[in-house]
mmCIF file of C-alpha atoms and ligand atoms in Angstrom:
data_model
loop_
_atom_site.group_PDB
_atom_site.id
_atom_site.type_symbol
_atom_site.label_atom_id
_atom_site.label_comp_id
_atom_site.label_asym_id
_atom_site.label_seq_id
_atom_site.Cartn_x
_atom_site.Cartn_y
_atom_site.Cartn_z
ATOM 1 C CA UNK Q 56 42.598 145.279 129.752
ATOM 2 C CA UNK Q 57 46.091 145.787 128.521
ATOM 3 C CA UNK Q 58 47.548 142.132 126.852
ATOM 4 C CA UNK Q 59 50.111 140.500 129.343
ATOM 5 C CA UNK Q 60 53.133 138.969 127.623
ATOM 6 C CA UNK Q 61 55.421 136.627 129.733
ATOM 7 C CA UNK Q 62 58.291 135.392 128.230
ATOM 8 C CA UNK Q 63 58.487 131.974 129.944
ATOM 9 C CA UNK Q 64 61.736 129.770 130.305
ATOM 10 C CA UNK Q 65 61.396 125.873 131.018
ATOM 11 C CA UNK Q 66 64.658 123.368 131.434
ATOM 12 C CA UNK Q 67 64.316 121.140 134.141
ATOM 13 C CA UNK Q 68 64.923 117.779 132.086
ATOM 14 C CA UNK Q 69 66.384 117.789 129.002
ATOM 15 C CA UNK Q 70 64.502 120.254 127.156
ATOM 16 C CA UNK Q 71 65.557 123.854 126.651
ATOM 17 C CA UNK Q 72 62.763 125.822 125.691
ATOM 18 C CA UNK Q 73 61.405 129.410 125.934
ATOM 19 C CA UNK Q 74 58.225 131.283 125.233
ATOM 20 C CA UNK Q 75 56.447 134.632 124.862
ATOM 21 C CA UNK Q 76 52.516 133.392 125.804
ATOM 22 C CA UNK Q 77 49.829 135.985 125.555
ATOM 23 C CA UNK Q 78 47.444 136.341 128.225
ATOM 24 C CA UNK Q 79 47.972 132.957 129.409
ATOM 25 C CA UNK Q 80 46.381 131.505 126.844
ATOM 26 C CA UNK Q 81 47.682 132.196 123.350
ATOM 27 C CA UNK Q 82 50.799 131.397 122.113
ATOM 28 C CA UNK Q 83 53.333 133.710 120.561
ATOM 29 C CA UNK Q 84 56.087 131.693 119.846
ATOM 30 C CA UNK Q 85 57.831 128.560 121.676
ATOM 31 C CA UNK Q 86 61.043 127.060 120.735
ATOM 32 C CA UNK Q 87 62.070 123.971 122.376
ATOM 33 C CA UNK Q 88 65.220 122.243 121.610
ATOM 34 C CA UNK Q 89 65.825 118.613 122.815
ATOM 35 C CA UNK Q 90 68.680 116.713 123.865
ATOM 36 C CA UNK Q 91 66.563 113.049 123.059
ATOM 37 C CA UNK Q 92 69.237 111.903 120.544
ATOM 38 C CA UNK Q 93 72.233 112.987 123.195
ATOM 39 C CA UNK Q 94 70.828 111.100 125.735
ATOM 40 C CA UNK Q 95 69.432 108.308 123.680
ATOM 41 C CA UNK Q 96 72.880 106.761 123.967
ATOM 42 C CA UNK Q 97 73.406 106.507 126.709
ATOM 43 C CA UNK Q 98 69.594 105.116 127.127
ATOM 44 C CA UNK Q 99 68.335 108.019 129.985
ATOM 45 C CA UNK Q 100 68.926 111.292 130.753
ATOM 46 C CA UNK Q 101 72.462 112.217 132.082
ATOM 47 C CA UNK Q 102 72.179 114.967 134.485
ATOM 48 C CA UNK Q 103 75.891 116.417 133.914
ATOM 49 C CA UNK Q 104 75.619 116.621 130.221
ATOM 50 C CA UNK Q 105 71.964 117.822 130.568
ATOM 51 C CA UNK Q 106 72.845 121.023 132.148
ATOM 52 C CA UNK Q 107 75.796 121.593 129.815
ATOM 53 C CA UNK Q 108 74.211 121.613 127.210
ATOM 54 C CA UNK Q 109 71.194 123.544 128.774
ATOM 55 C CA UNK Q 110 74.468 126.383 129.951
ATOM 56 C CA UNK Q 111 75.675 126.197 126.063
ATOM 57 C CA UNK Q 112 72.066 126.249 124.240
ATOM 58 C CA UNK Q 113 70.007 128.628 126.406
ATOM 59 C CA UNK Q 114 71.328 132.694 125.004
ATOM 60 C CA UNK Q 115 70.526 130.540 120.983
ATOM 61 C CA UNK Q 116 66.832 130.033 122.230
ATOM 62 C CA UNK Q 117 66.916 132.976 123.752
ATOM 63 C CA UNK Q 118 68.039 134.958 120.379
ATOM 64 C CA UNK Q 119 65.931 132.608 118.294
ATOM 65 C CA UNK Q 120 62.667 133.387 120.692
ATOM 66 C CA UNK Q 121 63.277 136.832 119.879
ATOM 67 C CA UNK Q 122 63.914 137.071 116.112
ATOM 68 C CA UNK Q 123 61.144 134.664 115.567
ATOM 69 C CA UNK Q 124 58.567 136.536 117.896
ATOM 70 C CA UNK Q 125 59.497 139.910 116.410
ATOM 71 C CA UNK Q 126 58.940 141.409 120.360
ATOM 72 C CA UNK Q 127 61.536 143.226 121.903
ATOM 73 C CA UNK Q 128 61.695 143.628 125.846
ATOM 74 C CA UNK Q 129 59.257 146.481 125.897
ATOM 75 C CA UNK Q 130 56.477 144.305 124.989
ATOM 76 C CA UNK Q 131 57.078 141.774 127.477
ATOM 77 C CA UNK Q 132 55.513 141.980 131.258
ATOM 78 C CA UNK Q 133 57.173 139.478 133.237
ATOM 79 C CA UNK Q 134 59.465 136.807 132.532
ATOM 80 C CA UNK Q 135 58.343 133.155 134.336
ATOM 81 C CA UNK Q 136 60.732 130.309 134.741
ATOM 82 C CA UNK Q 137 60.294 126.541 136.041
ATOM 83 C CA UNK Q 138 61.946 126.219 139.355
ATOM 84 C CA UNK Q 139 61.042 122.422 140.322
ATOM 85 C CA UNK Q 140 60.669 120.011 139.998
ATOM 86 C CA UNK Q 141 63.704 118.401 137.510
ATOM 87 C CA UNK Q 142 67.496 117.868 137.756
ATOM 88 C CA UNK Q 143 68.835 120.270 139.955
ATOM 89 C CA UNK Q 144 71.592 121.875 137.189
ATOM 90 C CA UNK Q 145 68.972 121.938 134.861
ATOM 91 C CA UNK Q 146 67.054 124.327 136.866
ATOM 92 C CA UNK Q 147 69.448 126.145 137.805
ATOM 93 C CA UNK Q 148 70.653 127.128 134.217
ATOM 94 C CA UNK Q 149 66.814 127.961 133.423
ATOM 95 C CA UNK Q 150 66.489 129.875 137.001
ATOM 96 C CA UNK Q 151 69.549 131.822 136.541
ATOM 97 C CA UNK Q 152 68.947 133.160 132.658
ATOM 98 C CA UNK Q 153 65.598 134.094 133.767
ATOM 99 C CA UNK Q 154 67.026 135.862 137.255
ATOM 100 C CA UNK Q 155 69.477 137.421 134.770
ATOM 101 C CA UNK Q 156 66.960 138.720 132.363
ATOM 102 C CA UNK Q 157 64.636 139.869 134.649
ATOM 103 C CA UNK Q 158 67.309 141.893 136.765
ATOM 104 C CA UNK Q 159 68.720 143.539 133.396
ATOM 105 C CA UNK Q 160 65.579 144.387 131.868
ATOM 106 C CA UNK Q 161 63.616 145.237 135.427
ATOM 107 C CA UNK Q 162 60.767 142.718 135.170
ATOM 108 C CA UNK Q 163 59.022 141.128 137.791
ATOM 109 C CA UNK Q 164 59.932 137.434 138.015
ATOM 110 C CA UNK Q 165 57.303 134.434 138.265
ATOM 111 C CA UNK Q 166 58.549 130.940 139.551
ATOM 112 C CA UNK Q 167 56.188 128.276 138.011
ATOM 113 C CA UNK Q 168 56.419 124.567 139.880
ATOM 114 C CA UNK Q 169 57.106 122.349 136.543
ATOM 115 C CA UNK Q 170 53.673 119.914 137.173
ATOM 116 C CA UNK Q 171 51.455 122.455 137.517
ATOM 117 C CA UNK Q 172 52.364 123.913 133.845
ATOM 118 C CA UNK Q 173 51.531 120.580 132.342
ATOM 119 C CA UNK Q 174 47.790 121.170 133.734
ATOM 120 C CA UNK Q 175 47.942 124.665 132.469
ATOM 121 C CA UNK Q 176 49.092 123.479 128.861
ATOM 122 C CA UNK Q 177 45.423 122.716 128.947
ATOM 123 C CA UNK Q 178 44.506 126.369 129.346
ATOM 124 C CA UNK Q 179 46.365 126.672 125.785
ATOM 125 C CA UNK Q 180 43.647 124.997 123.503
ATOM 126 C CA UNK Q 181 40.969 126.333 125.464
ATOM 127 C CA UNK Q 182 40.251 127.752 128.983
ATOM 128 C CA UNK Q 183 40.210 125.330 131.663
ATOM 129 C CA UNK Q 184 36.533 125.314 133.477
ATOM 130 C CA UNK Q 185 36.636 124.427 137.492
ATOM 131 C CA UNK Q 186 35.184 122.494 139.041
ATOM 132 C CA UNK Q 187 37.406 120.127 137.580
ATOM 133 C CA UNK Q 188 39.686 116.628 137.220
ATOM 134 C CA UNK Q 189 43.217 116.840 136.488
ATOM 135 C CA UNK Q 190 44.528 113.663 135.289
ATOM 136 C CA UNK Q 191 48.249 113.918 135.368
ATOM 137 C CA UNK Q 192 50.448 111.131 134.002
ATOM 138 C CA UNK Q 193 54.075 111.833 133.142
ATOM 139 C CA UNK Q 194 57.940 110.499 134.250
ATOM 140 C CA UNK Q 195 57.183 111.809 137.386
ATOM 141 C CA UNK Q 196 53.938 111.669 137.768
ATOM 142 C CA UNK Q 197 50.272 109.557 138.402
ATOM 143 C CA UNK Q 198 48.475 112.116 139.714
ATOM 144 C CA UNK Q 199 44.585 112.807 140.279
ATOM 145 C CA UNK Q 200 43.451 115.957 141.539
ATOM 146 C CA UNK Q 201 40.689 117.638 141.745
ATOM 147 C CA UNK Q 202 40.988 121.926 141.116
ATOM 148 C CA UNK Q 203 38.033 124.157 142.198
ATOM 149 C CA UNK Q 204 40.126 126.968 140.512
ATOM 150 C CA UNK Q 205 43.230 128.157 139.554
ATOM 151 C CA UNK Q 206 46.131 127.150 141.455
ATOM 152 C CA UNK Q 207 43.439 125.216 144.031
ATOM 153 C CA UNK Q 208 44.417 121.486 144.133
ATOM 154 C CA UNK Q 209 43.015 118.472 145.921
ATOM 155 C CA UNK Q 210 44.715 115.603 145.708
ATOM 156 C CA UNK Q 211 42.669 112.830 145.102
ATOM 157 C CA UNK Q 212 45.256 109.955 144.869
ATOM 158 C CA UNK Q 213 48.567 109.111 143.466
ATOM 159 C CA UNK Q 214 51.096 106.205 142.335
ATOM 160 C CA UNK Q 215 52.003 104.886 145.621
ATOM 161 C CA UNK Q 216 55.342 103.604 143.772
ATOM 162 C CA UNK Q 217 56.467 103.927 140.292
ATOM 163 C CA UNK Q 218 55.056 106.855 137.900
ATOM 164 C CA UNK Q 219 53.326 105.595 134.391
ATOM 165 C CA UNK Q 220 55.676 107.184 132.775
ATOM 166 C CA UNK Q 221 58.974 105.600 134.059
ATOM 167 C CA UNK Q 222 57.686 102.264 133.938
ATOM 168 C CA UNK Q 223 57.085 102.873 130.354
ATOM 169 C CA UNK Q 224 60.685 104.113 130.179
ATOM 170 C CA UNK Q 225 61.818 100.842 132.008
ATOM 171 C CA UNK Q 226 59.622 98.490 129.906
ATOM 172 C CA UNK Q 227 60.834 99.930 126.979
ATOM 173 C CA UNK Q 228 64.755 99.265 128.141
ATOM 174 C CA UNK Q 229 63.835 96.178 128.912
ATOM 175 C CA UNK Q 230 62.408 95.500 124.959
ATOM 176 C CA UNK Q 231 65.336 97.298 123.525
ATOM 177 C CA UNK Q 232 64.081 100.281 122.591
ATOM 178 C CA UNK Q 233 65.498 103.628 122.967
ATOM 179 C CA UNK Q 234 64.890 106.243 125.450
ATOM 180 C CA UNK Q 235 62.383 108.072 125.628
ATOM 181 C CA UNK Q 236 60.514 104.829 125.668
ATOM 182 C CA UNK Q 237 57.171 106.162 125.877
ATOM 183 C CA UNK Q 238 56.742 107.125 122.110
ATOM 184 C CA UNK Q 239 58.821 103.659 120.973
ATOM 185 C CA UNK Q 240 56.198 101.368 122.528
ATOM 186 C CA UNK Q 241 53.146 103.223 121.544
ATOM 187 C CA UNK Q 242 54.967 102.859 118.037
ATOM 188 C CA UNK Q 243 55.642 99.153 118.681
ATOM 189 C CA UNK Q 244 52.378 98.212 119.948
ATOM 190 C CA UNK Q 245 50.328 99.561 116.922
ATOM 191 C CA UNK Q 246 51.345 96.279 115.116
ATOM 192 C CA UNK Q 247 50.783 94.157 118.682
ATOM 193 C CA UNK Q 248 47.531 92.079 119.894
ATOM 194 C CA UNK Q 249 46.601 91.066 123.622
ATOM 195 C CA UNK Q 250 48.409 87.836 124.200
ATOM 196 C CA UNK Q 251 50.394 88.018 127.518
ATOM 197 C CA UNK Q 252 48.304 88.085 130.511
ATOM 198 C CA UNK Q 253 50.050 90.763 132.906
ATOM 199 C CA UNK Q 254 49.005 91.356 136.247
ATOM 200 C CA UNK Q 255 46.778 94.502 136.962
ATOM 201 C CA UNK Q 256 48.040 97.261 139.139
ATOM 202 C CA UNK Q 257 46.345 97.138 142.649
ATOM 203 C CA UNK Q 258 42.751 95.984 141.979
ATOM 204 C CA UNK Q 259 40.780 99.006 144.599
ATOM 205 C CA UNK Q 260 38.505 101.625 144.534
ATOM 206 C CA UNK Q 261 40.693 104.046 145.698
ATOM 207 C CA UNK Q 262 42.614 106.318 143.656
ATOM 208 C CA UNK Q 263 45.980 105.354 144.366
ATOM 209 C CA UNK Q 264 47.606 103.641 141.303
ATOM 210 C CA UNK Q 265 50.739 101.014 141.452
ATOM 211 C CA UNK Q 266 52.904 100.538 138.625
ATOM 212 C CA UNK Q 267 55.946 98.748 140.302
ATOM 213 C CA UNK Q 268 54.057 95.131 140.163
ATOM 214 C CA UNK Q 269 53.348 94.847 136.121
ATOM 215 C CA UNK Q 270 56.687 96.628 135.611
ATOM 216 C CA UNK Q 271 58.353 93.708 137.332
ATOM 217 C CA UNK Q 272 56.156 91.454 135.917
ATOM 218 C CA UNK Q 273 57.149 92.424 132.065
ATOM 219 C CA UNK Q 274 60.456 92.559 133.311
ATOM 220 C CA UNK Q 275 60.836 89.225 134.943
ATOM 221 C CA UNK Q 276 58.841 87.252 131.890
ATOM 222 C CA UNK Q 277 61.112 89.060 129.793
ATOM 223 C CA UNK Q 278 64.134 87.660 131.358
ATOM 224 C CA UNK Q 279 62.393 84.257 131.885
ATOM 225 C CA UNK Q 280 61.755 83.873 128.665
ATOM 226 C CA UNK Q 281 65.547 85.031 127.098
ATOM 227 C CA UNK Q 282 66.904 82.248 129.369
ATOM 228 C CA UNK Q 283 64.994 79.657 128.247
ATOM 229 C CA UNK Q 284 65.722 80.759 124.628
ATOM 230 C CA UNK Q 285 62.181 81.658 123.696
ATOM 231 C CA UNK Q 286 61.000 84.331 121.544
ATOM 232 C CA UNK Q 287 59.342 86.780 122.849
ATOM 233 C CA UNK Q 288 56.893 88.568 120.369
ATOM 234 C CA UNK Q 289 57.785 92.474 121.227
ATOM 235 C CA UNK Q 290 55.002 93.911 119.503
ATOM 236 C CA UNK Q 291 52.666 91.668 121.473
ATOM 237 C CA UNK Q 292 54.321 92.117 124.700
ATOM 238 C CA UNK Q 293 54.428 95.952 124.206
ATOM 239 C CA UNK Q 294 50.396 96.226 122.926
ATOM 240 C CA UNK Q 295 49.515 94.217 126.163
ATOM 241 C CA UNK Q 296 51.806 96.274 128.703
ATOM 242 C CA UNK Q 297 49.918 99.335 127.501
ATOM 243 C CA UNK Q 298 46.126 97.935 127.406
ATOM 244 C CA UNK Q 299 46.859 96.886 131.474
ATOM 245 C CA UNK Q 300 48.676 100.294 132.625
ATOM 246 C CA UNK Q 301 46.181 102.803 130.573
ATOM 247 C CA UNK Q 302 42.973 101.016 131.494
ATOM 248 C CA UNK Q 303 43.531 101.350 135.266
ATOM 249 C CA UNK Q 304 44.125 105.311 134.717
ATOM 250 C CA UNK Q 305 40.829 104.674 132.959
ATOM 251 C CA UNK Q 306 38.857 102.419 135.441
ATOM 252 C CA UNK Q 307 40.269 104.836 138.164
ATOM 253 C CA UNK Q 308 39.136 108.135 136.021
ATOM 254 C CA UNK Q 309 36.082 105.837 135.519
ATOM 255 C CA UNK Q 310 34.971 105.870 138.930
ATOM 256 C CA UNK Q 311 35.739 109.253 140.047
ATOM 257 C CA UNK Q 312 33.590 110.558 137.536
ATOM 258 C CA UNK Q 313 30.639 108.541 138.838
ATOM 259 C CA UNK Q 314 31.252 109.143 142.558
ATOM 260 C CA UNK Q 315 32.177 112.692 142.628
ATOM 261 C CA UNK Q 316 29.968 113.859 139.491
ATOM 262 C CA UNK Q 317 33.176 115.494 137.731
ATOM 263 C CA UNK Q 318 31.877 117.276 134.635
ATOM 264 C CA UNK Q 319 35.000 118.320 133.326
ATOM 265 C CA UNK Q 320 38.268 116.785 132.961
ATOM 266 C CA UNK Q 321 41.689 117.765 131.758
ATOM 267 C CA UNK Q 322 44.797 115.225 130.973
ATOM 268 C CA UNK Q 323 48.327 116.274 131.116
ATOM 269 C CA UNK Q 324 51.810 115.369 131.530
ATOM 270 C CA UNK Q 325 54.427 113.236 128.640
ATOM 271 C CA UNK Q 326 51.732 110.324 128.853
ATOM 272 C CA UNK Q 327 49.145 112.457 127.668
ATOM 273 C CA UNK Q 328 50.611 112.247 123.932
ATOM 274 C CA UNK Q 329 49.802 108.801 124.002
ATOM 275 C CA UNK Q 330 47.060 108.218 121.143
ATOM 276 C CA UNK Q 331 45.804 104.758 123.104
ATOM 277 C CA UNK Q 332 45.509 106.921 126.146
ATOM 278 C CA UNK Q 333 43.644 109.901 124.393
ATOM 279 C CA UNK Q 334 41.203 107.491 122.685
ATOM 280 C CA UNK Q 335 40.090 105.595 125.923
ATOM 281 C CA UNK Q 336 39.580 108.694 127.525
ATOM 282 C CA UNK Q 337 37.098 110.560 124.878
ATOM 283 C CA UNK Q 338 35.549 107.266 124.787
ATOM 284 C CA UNK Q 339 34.848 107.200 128.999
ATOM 285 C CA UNK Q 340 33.972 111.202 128.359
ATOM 286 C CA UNK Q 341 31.723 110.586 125.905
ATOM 287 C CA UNK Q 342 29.978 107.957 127.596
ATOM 288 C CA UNK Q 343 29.756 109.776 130.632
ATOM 289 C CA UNK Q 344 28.617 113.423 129.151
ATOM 290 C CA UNK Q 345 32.043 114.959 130.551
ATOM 291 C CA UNK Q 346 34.064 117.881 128.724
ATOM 292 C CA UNK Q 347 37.269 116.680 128.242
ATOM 293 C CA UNK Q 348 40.615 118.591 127.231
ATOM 294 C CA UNK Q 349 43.987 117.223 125.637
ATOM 295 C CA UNK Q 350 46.726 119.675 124.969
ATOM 296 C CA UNK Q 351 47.974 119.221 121.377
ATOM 297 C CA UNK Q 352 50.728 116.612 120.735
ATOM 298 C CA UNK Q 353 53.799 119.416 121.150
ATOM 299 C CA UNK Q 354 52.120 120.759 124.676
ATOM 300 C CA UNK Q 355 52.109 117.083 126.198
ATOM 301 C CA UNK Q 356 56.030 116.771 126.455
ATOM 302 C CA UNK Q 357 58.100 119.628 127.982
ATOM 303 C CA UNK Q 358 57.686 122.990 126.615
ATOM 304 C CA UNK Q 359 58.267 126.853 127.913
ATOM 305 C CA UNK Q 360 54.833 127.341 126.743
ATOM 306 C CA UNK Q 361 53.084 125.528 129.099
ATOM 307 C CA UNK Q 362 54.817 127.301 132.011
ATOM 308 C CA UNK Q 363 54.296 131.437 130.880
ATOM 309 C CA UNK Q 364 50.237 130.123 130.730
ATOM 310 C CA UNK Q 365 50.573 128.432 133.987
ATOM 311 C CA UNK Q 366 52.585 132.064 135.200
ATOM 312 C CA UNK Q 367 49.168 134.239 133.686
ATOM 313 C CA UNK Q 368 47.004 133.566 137.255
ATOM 314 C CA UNK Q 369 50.254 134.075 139.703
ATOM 315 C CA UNK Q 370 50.509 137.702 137.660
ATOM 316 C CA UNK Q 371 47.438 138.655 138.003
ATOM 317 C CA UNK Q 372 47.808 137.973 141.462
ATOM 318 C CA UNK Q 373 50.760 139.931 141.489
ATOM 319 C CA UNK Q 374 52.891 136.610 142.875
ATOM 320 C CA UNK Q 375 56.228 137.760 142.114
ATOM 321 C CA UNK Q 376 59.323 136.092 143.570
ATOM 322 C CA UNK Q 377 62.729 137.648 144.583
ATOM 323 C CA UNK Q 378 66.291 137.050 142.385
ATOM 324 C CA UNK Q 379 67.341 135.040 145.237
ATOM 325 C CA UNK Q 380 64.931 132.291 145.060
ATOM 326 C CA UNK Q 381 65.888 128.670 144.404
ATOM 327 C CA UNK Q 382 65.576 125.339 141.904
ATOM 328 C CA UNK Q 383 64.440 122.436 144.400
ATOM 329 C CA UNK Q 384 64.268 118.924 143.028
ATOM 330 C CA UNK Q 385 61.383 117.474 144.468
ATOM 331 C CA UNK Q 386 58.160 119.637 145.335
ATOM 332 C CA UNK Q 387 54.772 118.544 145.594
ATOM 333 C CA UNK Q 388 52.128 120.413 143.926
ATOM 334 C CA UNK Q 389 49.008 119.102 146.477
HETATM 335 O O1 KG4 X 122 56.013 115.309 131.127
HETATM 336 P P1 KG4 X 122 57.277 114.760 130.624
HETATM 337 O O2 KG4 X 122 57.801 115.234 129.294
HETATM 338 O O3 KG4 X 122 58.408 114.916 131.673
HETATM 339 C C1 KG4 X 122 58.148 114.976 133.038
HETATM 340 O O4 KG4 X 122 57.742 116.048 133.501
HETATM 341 O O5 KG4 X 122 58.283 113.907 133.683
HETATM 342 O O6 KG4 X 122 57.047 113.183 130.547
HETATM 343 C C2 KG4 X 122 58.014 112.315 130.090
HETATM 344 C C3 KG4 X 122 57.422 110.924 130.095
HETATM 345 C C4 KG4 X 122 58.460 109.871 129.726
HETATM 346 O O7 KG4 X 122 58.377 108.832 130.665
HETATM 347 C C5 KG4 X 122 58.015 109.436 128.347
HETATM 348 O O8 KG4 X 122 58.373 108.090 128.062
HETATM 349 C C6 KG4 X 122 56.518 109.616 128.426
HETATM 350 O O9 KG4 X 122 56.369 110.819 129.126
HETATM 351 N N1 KG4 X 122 55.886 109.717 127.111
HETATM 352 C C7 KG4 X 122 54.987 108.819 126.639
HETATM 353 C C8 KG4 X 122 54.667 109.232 125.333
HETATM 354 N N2 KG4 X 122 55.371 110.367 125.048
HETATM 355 C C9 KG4 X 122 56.109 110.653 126.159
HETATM 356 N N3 KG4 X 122 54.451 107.730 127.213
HETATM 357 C C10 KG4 X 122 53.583 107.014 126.486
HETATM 358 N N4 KG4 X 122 53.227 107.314 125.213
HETATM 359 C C11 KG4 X 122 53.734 108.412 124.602
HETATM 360 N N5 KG4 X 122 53.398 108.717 123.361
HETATM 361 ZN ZN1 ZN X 123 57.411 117.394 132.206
#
């Protein structure tokens, strides 16, 4: 069969990236360029200057996609672009480049829901084999789910409140550090121990997860303890924040391994580029004979890549959208 190359566009947060991916599986070239350090100051995302500077950045990637790939738009097949969920501008700048670009060089378009290309970054270091557990952990998401094959989800259970990932975002505000928080704490806790005893998300055997409670809880002791002029030993506090929200993905990963009989398993999302994270699940894998998959470090985070392999199944199906389709927000994936 002919090779399929899908020039894939992704900005629904505050990444601008595009892709040409290769049968939906091998990547051509990606360029991503961030915003972090804009946004750092003013400690999150702002969605105003986010889709600015998606409007004033998007035709450079686009030229530097090119000159680095070497293709020209005879080589590519389809172009695929994220289309929710994110910030609303931000879509739209990455829906309407890759309306524009499929209307001037008359290829079909594919719109890709954001969540489900974080699974299919999976699909980049090797295929993905279904029946199969989708652990998905990111700002957005806690997400379980169980695929029988492509684009065939069933949800298993979710955070009933707060995703993993914000929490991390909050605890890290909370500590000082700078957004994204995720990659500050992981750094902060390599020099922490266990010494504050947090309380553990909701203690079931379902699996639901519930971050809101130990986010409060760091929070709160945090607080507590700058009143009362007491130290508060960061590294510590961030090492034992991490142990108590990564072992219950673990525990809950744990048991749906043992009462469904998953043999393979796939992690995705921001979260996933966590190294305590990756660890504790290779361990459980190991231990339970299961063949687990980790997209490499520059897959975890938001990249086009992710979304042209995630695009590969919805061409072969021939699941092409029209120019007038829309961003949405919110959309659920299961
Ligand atoms: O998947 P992603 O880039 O965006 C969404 O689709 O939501 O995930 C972003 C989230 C942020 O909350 C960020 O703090 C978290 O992923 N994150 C991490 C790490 N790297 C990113 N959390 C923990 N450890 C990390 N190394
Ligand atoms: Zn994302």
């Amino acid at each position: 069969m002919k090779d399929v190359n899908i020039l894939a566009i992704e900005s629904s947060c505050d990444e601008t990236s595009m892709a040409i991916v290769k049968n939906g599986c091998e990547v051509v070239e990606c360029v991503v360029l961030t915003q972090m350090d804009t946004h750092a100051k003013f400690g999150g995302v702002v969605p105003e200057v986010a889709s600015r500077m998606h409007t004033e950045n998007i035709t450079m990637v686009l030229d530097e996609l090119l000159r680095k790939s070497g293709m020209n738009k005879d080589e590519i097949d389809a172009i695929a672009v994220t289309y929710a969920p994110g910030l609303l501008g931000s879509l739209l700048v990455g829906l309407e480049c890759a309306k524009t670009i499929a209307f001037v060089w008359n290829k079909p378009l594919i719109k890709v829901n954001h969540t489900i290309g974080h699974i299919y970054a999976n699909n980049l270091m090797k295929k993905m084999n279904y029946p199969m557990l989708a652990l998905v952990v990111s700002g957005g998401h806690t997400d379980m789910v169980i695929m029988k094959d492509d684009y065939e989800f069933e949800k298993l259970g979710s955070s009933l409140d707060d995703s993993i990932g914000e929490v991390y975002d909050k605890v890290a505000r909370v500590l000082g550090l700078k957004y994204p928080g995720g990659p500050n704490i992981e750094k902060l806790a390599q020099n922490g121990k266990y010494s504050y005893d947090l309380p553990k998300p909701v203690n079931d055997d379902t699996y639901n997860f519930s971050y809101s409670g130990l986010k409060s809880a760091v929070i709160n002791l945090v607080h507590n303890e700058e009143q009362r002029n007491n130290e508060i030993n960061k590294e510590d506090l961030a090492y034992s924040f991490q142990v108590v929200a990564i072992d219950e993905l673990v525990r809950k990963v744990e048991l749906a391994i043992k009462n469904i009989g998953v043999k393979n398993m796939i992690i995705a999302g921001g979260v996933s580029a966590n190294k305590y994270l990756r660890e504790q699940m290779k361990n459980l894998c190991e231990k339970y004979n299961v063949e687990l998959t980790i997209p490499d470090f520059k897959y975890c985070t938001d990249n086009a890549a992710m979304i042209g392999a995630a695009a590969y199944p919805l061409y072969l199906k021939k699941d092409f959208s029209k120019l007038d389709i829309n961003a949405s927000s919110y959309s659920s994936f299961v």
